[in-house]
Tab-separated table of C-alpha atoms and ligand atoms in Angstrom:
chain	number	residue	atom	x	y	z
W	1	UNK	CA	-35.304	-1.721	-0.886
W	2	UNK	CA	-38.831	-0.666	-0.362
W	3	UNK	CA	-40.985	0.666	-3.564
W	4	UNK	CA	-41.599	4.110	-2.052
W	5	UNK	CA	-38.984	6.267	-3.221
W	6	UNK	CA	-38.812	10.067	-4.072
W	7	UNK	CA	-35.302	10.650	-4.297
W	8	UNK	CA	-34.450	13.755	-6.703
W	9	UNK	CA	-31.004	12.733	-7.611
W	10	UNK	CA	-32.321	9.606	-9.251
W	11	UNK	CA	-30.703	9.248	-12.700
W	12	UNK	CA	-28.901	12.299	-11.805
W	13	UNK	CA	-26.640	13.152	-14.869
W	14	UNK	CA	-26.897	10.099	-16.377
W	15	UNK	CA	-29.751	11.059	-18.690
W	16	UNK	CA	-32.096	8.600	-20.414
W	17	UNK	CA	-33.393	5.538	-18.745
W	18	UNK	CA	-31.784	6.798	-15.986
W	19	UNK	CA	-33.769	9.956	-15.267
W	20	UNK	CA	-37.150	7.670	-15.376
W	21	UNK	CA	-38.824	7.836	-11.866
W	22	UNK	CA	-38.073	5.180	-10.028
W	23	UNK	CA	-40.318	2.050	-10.463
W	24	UNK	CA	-38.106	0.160	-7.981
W	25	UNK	CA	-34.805	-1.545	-8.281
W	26	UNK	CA	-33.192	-4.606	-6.968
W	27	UNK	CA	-30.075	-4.904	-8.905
W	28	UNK	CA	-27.256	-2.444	-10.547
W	29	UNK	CA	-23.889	-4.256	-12.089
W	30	UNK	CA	-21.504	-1.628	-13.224
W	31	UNK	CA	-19.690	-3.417	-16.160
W	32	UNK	CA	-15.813	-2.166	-17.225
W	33	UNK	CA	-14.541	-3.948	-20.226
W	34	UNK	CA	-10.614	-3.944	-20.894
W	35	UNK	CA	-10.482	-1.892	-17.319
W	36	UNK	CA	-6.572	-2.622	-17.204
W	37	UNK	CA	-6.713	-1.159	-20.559
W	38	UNK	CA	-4.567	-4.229	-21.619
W	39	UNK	CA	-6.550	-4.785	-25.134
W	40	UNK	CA	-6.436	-1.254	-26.001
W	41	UNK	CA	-2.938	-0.863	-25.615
W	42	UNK	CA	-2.163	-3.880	-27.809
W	43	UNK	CA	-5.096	-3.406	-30.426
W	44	UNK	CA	-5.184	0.137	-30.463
W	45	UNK	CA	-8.028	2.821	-29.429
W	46	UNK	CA	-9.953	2.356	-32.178
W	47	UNK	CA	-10.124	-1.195	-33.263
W	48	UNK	CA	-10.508	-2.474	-29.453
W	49	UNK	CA	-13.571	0.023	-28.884
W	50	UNK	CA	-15.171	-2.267	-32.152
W	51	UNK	CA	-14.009	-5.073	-30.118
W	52	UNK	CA	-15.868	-3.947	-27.152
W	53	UNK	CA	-19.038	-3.301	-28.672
W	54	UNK	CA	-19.636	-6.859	-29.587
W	55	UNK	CA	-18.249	-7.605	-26.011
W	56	UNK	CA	-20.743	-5.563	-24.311
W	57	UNK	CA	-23.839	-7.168	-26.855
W	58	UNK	CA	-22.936	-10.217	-25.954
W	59	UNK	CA	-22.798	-9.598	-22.115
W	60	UNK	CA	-26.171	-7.588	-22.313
W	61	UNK	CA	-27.995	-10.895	-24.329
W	62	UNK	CA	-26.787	-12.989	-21.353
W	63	UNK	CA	-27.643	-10.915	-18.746
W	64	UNK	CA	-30.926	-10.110	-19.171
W	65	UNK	CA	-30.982	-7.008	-17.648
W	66	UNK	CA	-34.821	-4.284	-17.722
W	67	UNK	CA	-32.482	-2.059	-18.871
W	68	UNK	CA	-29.073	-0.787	-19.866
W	69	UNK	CA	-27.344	2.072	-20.197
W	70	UNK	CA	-24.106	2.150	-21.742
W	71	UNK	CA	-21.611	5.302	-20.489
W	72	UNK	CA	-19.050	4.812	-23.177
W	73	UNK	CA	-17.530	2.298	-25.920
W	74	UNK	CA	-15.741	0.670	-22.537
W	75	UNK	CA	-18.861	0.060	-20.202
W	76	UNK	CA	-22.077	0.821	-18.985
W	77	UNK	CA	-24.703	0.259	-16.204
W	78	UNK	CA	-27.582	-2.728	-16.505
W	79	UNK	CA	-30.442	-2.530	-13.757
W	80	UNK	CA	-32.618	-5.216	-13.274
W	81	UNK	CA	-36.076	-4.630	-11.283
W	82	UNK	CA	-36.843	-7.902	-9.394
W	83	UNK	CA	-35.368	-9.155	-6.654
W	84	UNK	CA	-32.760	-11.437	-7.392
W	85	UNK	CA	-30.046	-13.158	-4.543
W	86	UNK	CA	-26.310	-13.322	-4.416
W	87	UNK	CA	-26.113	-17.168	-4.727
W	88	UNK	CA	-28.591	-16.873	-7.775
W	89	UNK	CA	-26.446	-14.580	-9.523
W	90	UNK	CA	-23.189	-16.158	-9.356
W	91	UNK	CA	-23.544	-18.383	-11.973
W	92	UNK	CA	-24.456	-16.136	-14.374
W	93	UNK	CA	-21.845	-13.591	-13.479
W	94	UNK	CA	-19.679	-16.203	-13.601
W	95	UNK	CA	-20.371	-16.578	-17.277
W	96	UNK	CA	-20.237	-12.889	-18.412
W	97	UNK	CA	-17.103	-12.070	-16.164
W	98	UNK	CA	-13.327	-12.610	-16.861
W	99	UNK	CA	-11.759	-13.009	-20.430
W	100	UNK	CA	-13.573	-13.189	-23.848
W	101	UNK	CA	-12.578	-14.098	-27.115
W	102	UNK	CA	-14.216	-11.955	-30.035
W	103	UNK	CA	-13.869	-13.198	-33.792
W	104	UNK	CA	-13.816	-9.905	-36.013
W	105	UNK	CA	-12.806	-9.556	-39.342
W	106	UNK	CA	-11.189	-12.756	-39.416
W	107	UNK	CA	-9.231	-11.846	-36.159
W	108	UNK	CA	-9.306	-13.262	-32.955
W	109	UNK	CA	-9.132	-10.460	-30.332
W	110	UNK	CA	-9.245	-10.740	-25.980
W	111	UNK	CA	-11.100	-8.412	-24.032
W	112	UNK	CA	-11.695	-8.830	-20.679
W	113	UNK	CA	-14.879	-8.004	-18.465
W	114	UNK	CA	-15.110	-6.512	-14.761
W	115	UNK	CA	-18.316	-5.779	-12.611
W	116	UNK	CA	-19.610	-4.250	-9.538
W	117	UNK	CA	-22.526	-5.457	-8.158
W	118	UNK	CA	-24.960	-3.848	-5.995
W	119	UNK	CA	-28.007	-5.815	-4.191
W	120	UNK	CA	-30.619	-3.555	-2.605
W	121	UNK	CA	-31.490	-6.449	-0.287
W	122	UNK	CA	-28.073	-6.066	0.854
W	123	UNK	CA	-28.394	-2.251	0.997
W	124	UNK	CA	-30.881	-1.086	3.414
W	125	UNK	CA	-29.543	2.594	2.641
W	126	UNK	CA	-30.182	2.611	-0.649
W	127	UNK	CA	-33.176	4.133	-1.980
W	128	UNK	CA	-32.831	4.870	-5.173
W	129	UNK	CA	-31.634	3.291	-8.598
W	130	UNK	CA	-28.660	6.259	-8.607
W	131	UNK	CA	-27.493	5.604	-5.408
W	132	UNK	CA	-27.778	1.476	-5.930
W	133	UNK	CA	-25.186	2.602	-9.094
W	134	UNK	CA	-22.829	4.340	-7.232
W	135	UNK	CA	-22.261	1.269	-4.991
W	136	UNK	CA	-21.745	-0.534	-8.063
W	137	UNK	CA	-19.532	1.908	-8.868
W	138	UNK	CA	-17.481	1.695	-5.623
W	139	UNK	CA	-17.602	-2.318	-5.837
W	140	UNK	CA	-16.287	-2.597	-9.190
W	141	UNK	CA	-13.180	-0.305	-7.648
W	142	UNK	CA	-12.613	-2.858	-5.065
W	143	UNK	CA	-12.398	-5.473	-7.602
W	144	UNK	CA	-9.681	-3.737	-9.402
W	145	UNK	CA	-7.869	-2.426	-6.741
W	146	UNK	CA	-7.737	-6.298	-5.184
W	147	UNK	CA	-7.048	-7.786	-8.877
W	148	UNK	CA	-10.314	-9.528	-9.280
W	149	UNK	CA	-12.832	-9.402	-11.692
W	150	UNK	CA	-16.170	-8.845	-9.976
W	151	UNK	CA	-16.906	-7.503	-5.962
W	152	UNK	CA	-19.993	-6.983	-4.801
W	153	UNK	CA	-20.824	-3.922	-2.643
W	154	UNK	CA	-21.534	-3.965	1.049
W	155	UNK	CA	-23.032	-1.228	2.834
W	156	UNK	CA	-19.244	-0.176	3.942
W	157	UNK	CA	-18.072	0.484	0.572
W	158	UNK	CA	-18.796	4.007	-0.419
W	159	UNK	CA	-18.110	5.668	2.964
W	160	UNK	CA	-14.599	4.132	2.980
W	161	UNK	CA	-14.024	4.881	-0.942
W	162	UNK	CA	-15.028	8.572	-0.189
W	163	UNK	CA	-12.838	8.887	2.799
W	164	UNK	CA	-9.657	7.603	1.153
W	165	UNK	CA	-10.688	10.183	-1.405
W	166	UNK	CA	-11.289	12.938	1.019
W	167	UNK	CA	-7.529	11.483	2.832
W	168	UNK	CA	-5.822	11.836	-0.922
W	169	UNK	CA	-7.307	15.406	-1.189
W	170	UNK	CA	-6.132	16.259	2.339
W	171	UNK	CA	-2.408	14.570	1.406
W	172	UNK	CA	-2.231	17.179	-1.890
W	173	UNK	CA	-3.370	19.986	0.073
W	174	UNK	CA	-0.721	19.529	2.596
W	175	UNK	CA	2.020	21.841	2.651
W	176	UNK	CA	5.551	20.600	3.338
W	177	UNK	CA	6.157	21.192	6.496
W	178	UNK	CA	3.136	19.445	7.781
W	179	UNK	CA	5.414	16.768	7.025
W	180	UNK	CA	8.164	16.216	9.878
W	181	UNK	CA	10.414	13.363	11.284
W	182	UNK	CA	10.491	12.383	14.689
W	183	UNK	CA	13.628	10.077	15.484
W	184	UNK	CA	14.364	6.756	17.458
W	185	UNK	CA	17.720	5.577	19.238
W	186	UNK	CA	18.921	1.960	18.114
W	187	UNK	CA	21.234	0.887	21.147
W	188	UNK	CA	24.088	-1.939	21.199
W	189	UNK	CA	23.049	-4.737	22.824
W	190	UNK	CA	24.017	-5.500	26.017
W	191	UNK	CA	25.462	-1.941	27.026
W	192	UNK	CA	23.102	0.389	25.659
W	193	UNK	CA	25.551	2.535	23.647
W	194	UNK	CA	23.637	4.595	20.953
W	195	UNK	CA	24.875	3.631	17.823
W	196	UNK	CA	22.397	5.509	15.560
W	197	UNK	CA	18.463	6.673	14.965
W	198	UNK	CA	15.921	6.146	12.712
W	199	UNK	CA	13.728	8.602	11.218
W	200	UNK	CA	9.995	7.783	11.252
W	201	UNK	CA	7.731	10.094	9.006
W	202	UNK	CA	4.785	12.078	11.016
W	203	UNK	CA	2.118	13.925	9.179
W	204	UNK	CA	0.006	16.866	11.145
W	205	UNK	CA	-3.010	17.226	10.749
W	206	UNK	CA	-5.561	19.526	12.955
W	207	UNK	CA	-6.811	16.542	13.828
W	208	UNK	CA	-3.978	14.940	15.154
W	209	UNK	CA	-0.140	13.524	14.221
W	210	UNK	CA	-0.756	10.771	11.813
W	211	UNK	CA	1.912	7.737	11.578
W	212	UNK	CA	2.662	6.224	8.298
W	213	UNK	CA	0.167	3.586	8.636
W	214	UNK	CA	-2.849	6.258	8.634
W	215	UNK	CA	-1.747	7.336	5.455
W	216	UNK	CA	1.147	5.374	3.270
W	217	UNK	CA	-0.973	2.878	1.158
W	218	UNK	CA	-3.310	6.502	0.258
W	219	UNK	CA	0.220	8.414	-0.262
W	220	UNK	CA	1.576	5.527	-2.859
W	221	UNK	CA	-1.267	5.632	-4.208
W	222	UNK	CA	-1.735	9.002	-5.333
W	223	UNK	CA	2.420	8.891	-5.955
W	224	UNK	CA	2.693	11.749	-3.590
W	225	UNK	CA	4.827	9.725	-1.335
W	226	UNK	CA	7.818	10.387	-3.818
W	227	UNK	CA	7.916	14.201	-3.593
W	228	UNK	CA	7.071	14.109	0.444
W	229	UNK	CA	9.403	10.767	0.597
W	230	UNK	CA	12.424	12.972	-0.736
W	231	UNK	CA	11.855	15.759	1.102
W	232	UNK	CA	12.036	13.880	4.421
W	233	UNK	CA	14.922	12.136	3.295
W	234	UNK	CA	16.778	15.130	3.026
W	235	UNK	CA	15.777	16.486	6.167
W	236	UNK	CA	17.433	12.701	7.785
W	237	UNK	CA	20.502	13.367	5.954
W	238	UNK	CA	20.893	17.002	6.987
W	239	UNK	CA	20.263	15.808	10.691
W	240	UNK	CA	22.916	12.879	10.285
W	241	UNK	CA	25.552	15.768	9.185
W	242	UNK	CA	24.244	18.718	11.985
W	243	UNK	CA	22.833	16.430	15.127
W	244	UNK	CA	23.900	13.019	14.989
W	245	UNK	CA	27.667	13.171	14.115
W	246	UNK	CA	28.580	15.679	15.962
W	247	UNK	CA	27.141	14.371	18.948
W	248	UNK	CA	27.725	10.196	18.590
W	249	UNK	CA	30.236	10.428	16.111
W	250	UNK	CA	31.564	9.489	12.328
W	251	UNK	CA	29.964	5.987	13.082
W	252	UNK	CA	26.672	7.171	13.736
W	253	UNK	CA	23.944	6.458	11.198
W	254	UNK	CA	20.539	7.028	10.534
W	255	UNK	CA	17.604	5.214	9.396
W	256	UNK	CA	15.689	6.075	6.583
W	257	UNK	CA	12.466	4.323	5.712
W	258	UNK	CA	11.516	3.614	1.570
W	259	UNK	CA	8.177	2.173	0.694
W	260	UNK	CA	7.617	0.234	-2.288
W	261	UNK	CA	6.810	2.556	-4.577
W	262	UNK	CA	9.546	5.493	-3.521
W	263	UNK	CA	12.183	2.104	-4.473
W	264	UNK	CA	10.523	2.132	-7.660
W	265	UNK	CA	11.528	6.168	-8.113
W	266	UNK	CA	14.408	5.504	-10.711
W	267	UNK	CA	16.176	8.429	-9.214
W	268	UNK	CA	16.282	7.785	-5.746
W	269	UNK	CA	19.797	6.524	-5.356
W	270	UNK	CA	21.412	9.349	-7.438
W	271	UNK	CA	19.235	11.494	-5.069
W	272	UNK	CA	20.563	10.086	-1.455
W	273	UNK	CA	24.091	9.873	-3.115
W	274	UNK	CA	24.060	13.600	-3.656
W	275	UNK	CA	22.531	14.201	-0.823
W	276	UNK	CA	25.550	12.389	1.047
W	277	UNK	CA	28.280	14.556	-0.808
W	278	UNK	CA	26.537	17.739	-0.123
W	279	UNK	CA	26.294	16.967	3.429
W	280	UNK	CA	29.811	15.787	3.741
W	281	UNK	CA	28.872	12.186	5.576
W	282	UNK	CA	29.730	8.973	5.241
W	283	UNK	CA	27.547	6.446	2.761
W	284	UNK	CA	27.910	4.177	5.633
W	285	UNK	CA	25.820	6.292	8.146
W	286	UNK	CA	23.109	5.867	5.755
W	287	UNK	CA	21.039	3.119	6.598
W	288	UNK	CA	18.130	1.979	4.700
W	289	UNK	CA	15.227	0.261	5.306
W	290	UNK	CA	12.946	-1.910	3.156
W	291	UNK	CA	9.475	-3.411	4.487
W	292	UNK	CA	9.090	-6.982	4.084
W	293	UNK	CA	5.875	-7.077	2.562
W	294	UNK	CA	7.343	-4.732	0.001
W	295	UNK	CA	8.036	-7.700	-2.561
W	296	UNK	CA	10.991	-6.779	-4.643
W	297	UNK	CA	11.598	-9.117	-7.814
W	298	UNK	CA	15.184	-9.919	-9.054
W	299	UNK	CA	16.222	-7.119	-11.717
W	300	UNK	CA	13.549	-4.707	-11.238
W	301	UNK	CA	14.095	-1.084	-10.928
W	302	UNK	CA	13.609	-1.666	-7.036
W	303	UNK	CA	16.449	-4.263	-6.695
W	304	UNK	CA	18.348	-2.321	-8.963
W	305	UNK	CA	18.168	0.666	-6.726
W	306	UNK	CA	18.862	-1.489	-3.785
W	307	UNK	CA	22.180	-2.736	-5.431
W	308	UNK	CA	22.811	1.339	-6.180
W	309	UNK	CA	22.377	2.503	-2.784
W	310	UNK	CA	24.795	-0.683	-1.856
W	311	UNK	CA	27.190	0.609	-4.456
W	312	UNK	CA	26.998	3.875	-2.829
W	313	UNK	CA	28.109	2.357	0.507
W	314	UNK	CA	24.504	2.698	2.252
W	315	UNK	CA	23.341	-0.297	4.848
W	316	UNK	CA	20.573	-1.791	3.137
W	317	UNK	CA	17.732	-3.490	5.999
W	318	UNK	CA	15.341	-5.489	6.022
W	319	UNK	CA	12.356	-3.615	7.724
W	320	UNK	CA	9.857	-6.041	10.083
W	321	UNK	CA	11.259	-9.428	9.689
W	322	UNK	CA	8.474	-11.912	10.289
W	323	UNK	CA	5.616	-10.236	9.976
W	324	UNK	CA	5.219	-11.099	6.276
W	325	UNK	CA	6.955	-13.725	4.094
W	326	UNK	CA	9.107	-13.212	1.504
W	327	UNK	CA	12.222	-11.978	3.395
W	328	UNK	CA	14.602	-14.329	3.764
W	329	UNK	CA	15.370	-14.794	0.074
W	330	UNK	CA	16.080	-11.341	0.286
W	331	UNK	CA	19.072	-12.249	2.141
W	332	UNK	CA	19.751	-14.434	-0.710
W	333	UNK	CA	18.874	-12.243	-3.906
W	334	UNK	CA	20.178	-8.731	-2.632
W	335	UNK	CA	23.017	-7.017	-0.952
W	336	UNK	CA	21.348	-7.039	2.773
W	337	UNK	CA	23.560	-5.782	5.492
W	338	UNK	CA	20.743	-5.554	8.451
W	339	UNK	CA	17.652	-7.435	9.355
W	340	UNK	CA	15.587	-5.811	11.614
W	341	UNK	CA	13.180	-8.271	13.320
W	342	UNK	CA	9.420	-7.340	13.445
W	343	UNK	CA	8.346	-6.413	17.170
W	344	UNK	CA	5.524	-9.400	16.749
W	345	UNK	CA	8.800	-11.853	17.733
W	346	UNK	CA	10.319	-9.582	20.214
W	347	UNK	CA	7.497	-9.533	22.437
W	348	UNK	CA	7.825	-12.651	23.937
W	349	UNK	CA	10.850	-13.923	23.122
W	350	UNK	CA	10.768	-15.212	27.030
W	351	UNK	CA	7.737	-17.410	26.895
W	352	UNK	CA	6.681	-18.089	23.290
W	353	UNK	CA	8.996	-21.567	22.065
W	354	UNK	CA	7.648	-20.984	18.434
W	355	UNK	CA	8.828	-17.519	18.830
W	356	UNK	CA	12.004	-17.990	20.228
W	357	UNK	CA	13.068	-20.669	17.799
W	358	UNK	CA	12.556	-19.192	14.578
W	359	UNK	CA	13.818	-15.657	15.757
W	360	UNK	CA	17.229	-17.984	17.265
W	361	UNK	CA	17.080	-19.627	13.486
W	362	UNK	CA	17.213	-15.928	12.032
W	363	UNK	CA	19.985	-14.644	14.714
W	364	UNK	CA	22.384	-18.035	13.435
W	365	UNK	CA	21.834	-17.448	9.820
W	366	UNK	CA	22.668	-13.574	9.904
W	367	UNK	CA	26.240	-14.368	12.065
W	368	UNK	CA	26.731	-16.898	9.576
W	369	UNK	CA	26.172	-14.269	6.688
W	370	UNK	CA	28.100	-11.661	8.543
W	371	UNK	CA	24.411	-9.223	8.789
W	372	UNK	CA	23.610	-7.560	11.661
W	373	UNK	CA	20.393	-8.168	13.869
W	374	UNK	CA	18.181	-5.891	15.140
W	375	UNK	CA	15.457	-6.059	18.037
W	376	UNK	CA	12.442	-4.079	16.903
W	377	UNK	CA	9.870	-3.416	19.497
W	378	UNK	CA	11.728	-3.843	22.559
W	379	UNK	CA	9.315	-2.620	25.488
W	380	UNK	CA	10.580	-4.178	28.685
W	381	UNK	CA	13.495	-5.110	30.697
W	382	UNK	CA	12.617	-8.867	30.089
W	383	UNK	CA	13.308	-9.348	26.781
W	384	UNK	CA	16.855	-7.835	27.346
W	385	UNK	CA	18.457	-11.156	28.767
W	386	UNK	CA	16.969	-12.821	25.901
W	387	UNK	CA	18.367	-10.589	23.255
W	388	UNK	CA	22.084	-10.676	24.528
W	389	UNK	CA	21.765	-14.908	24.667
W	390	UNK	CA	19.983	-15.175	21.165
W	391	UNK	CA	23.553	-12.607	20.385
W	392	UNK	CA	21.613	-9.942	18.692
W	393	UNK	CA	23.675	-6.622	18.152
W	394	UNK	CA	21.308	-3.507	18.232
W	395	UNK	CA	17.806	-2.961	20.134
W	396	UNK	CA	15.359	-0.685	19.637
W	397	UNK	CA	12.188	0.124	20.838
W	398	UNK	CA	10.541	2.197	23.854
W	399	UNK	CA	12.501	0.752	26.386
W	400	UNK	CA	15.719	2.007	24.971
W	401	UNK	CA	13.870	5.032	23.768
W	402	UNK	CA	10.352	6.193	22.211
W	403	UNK	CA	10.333	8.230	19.272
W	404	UNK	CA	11.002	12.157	20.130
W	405	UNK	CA	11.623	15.159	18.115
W	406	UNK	CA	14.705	16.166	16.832
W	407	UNK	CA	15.826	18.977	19.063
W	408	UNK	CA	14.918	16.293	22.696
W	409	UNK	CA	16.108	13.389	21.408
W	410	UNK	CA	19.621	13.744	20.548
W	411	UNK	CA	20.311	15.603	23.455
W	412	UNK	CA	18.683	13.260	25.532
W	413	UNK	CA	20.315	9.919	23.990
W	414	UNK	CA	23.872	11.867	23.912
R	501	G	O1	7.858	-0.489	10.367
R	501	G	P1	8.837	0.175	11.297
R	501	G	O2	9.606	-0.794	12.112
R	501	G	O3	9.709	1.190	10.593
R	501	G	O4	7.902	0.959	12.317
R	501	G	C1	8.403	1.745	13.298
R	501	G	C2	7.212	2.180	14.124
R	501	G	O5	7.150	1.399	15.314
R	501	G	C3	7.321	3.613	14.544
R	501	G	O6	6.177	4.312	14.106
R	501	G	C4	7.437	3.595	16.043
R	501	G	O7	6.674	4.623	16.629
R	501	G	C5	6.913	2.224	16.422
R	501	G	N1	7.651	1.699	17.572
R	501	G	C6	8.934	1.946	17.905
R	501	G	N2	9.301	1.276	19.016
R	501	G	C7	8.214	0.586	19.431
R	501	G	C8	7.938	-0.279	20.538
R	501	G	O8	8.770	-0.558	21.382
R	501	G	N3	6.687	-0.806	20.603
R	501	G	C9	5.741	-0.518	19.687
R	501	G	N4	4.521	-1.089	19.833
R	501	G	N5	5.944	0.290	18.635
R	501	G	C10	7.165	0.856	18.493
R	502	MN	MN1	11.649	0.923	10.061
């Protein structure tokens, strides 16, 4: 940062030390004590924000700051004036970060600290001691959104914080039926006989139809995947019962796809179970699928779901096999009927040994386990050979069929 700066919104709202004109600032740490709120949910509101208060005097006498401002009995905002580098200030961030013990009244209490940091050497943009603050602001977010106790901003930060904001508001001003499903063919391998689709969520916008990687980890977020989520689902359902069986028959499925958090929805199995009566179709021509990377641990409401929806009669899948890690003891620790392996393997199945070997190890241990194998991703007429020798049952992918709207696709697969 330069020392010539004449920015009105400096110390905007803030008040104080804040509002000062700006005599030039190097540094802004954003400090959040209990940010998980851990301490004042065991301690109480009261008796932690006593706690804090000697938390954040003993941070301030360590840090040195020109000034602080404190914002409430949880955190505050220090500046500091002269130029000071990222490897200088590790150590003594180091120090002031993480978990502290506080003796008070005889007790001994935990309180943990958090921090954004903002550099204006490493903010060319920045030209003002409000603005340096509000990339603390968005740094210290980054550290608790990636579990960590202290980030430091780059000059990236904001505009991405503000557009996932600006994506969330878009998401809650969205009105159902910008929501729709578009649906996939999954063919028997080798003779191409469609055996069922998918449904894959679509979102559009007027600036184009967004797939659920645009959006998802934005949509959990804000738990508006749940309502949208159920919606959808009921729109697959009604489209098993009025397209699909009617067309390929009672042994026709589709494909429905939960994210993490919709498994943690306590209802959701009661919800797809009376979603099956009402439409009159079999539990087995509901398939569901679960991500990989979606870790599920043993007895939590997710696997507990998972064993519902079993219960029910639904085909529970595994969702991209291989492109994370955790899958296989899946096959061990729930009730899984289908792996679906990640289009990453697929690709070159014909010339990639590494490849071929682990996706032959996966094919041997589902026929073992009685679970069915899916292709994902299957573009060409190459890899077709390759699926029928490795013995997988169902392919999917553009080759047998890109994703299409409901009222082309079934009558184009029938
Ligand atoms: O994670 P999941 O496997 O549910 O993702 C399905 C997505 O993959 C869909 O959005 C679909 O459009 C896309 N897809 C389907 N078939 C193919 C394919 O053959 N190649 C590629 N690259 N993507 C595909
Ligand atoms: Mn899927």
């Amino acid at each position: 940062m330069d020392g010539n700066r004449g920015d009105e919104r400096v110390g905007e709202g803030l008040g104080g030390v804040l509002a000062e004109p700006d005599g030039g600032s190097e540094l802004a740490i954003v400090l959040e004590i209990d940010a998980q709120h851990w301490s004042v949910a065991a301690y109480g509101y009261e008796r932690a924000a006593r706690v804090a208060v000697n938390v954040m005097d003993r941070v301030q006498s360590r840090l040195h700051a020109d000034e602080f401002v404190q914002r409430s009995d949880f955190g505050g905002v220090a500046r500091f004036r002269s130029a000071i580098q990222r490897a200088e200030l590790r150590p003594l961030l180091a120090d002031v970060v993480g978990v502290h013990l506080i003796d008070l009244d005889g007790n001994s209490y935990v309180m943990d600290v958090s921090m954004g940091v903002a550099l204006g050497s490493e903010l060319p943009q920045v030209v003002s001691f409000a603005q340096l603050t509000e990339f603390a602001d968005a740094a210290l977010c980054m550290a608790l959104r990636r579990r960590s106790k202290v980030a430091f901003a780059d000059a990236e930060v904001l505009d991405m914080l503000r557009d996932r904001v600006d994506l969330t508001q878009r998401l809650k001003h969205s009105a159902d039926d910008d929501f729709v499903l578009v649906y996939q063919p999954l063919v028997s391998v080798p003779d191409r006989k469609v055996l069922g689709f998918e449904s894959l969520l679509r979102w559009r916008t007027p600036g184009g139809v967004l797939a659920p990687d645009a959006f998802m980890s934005v949509a959990e977020d804000a738990s508006l995947i749940i309502p949208i989520g159920r919606r959808a689902i009921g729109q697959a359902v009604a489209a098993l019962a009025s397209e699909i069986t009617p067309r390929f028959g009672s042994e026709a499925f589709v494909s429905i796809n939960l994210s993490g958090q919709q498994l943690l929805d306590d209802g959701i199995a009661a919800y797809i179970g009376q979603l099956i009566d009402e439409h009159g179709v079999n539990a087995e021509q509901v398939w569901v699928e679960l991500r990989e990377n979606a870790v599920i641990q043993v007895d939590s409401v997710a696997a507990q779901n998972i064993e519902s929806l079993h219960d029910l009669g639904c085909r529970i899948c595994v969702d991209d096999l291989g492109s994370g890690f955790s899958a296989l003891s899946y096959a061990r620790d729930l009730p899984v009927d289908v792996l679906k392996v990640d289009r990453s393997l697929v690709a070159d199945l014909d010339s990639d040994t590494f490849d071929r070997s682990l996706v032959q190890a996966i094919c041997e241990m589902a026929k073992a386990l009685g679970i069915v194998t899916v292709a994902e991703g299957v573009e060409n007429e190459r890899v077709v050979p390759e699926l029928v020798a490795l013995g997988f049952d169902i392919g999917q992918g553009y080759f047998f069929g890109r994703p299409g709207d409901p009222a082309t696709v079934f009558d184009g697969a029938a």
